[in-house]
Coordinates of C-alpha atoms in Angstrom, one line a residue:
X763 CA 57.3 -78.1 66.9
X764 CA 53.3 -77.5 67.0
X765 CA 53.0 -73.7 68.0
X766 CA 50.2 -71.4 67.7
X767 CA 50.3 -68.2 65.8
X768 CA 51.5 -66.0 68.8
X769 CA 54.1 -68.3 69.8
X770 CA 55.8 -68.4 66.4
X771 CA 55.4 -64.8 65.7
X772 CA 57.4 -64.3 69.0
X773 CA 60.0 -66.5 67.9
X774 CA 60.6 -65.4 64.2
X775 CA 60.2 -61.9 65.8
X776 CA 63.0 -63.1 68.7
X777 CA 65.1 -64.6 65.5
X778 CA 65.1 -61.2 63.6
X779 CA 66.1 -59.0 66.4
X780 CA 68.9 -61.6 67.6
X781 CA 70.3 -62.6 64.2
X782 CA 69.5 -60.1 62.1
X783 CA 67.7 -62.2 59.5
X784 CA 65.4 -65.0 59.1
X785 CA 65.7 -68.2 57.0
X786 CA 62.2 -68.9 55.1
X787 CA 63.6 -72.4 54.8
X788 CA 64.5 -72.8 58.8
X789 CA 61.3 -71.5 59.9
X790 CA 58.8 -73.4 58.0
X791 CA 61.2 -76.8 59.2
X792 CA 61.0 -75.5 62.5
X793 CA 57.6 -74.9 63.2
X794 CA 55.8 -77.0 60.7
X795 CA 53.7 -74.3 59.0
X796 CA 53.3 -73.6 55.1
X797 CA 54.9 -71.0 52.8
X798 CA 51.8 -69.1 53.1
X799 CA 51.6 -69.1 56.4
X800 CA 55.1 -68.0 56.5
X801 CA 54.3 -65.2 54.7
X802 CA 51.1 -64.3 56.5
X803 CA 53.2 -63.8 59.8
X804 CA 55.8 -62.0 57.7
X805 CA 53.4 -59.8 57.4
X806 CA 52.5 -59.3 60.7
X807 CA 55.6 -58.5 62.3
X808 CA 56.2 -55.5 59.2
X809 CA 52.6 -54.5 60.3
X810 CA 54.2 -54.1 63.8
X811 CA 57.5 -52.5 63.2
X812 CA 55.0 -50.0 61.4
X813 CA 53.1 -49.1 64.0
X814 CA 55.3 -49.2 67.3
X815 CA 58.9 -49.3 65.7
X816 CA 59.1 -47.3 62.2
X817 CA 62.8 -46.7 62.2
X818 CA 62.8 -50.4 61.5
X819 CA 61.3 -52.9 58.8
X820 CA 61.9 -56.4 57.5
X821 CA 62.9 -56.9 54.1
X822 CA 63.1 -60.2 51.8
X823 CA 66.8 -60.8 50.2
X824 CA 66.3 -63.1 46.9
X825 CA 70.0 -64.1 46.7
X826 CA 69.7 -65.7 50.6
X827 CA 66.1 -66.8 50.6
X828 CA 65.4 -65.0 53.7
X829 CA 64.5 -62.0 55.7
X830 CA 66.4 -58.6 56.8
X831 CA 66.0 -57.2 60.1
X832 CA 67.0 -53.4 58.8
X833 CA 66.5 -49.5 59.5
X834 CA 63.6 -48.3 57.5
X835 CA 64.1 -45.4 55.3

């Protein structure tokens, strides 16, 4: 699916609050974009928990290849 960056910022932002997690593999099938990419909107959303939701925080599980919609510490 061709998407710009907002569009699939939205969505993997959409994905974590629905499902609690996010599968690195599913998302880079999904919208066609590059590991780095990936990680570069990764990024973004922890920038914005951060800033305008600090109770929570997105954190990468090893064993499942993906990403954790939790409660910040």
């Amino acid at each position: 699916m061709k998407t710009n960056k907002t569009q699939a910022v939205l969505l993997m932002y959409q994905i974590l609050v629905e499902k609690g997690q996010l599968q690195k593999s599913e998302i880079l099938e999904r919208l066609t974009i590059n590991s780095l990419t990936f990680k570069r909107y990764i990024s973004e959303l922890r920038c914005f928990f951060a800033n305008f939701d600090p109770i929570h925080d997105v954190v990468y599980d090893r064993k499942s290849d993906s990403y954790l919609f939790v409660k910040a510490n």
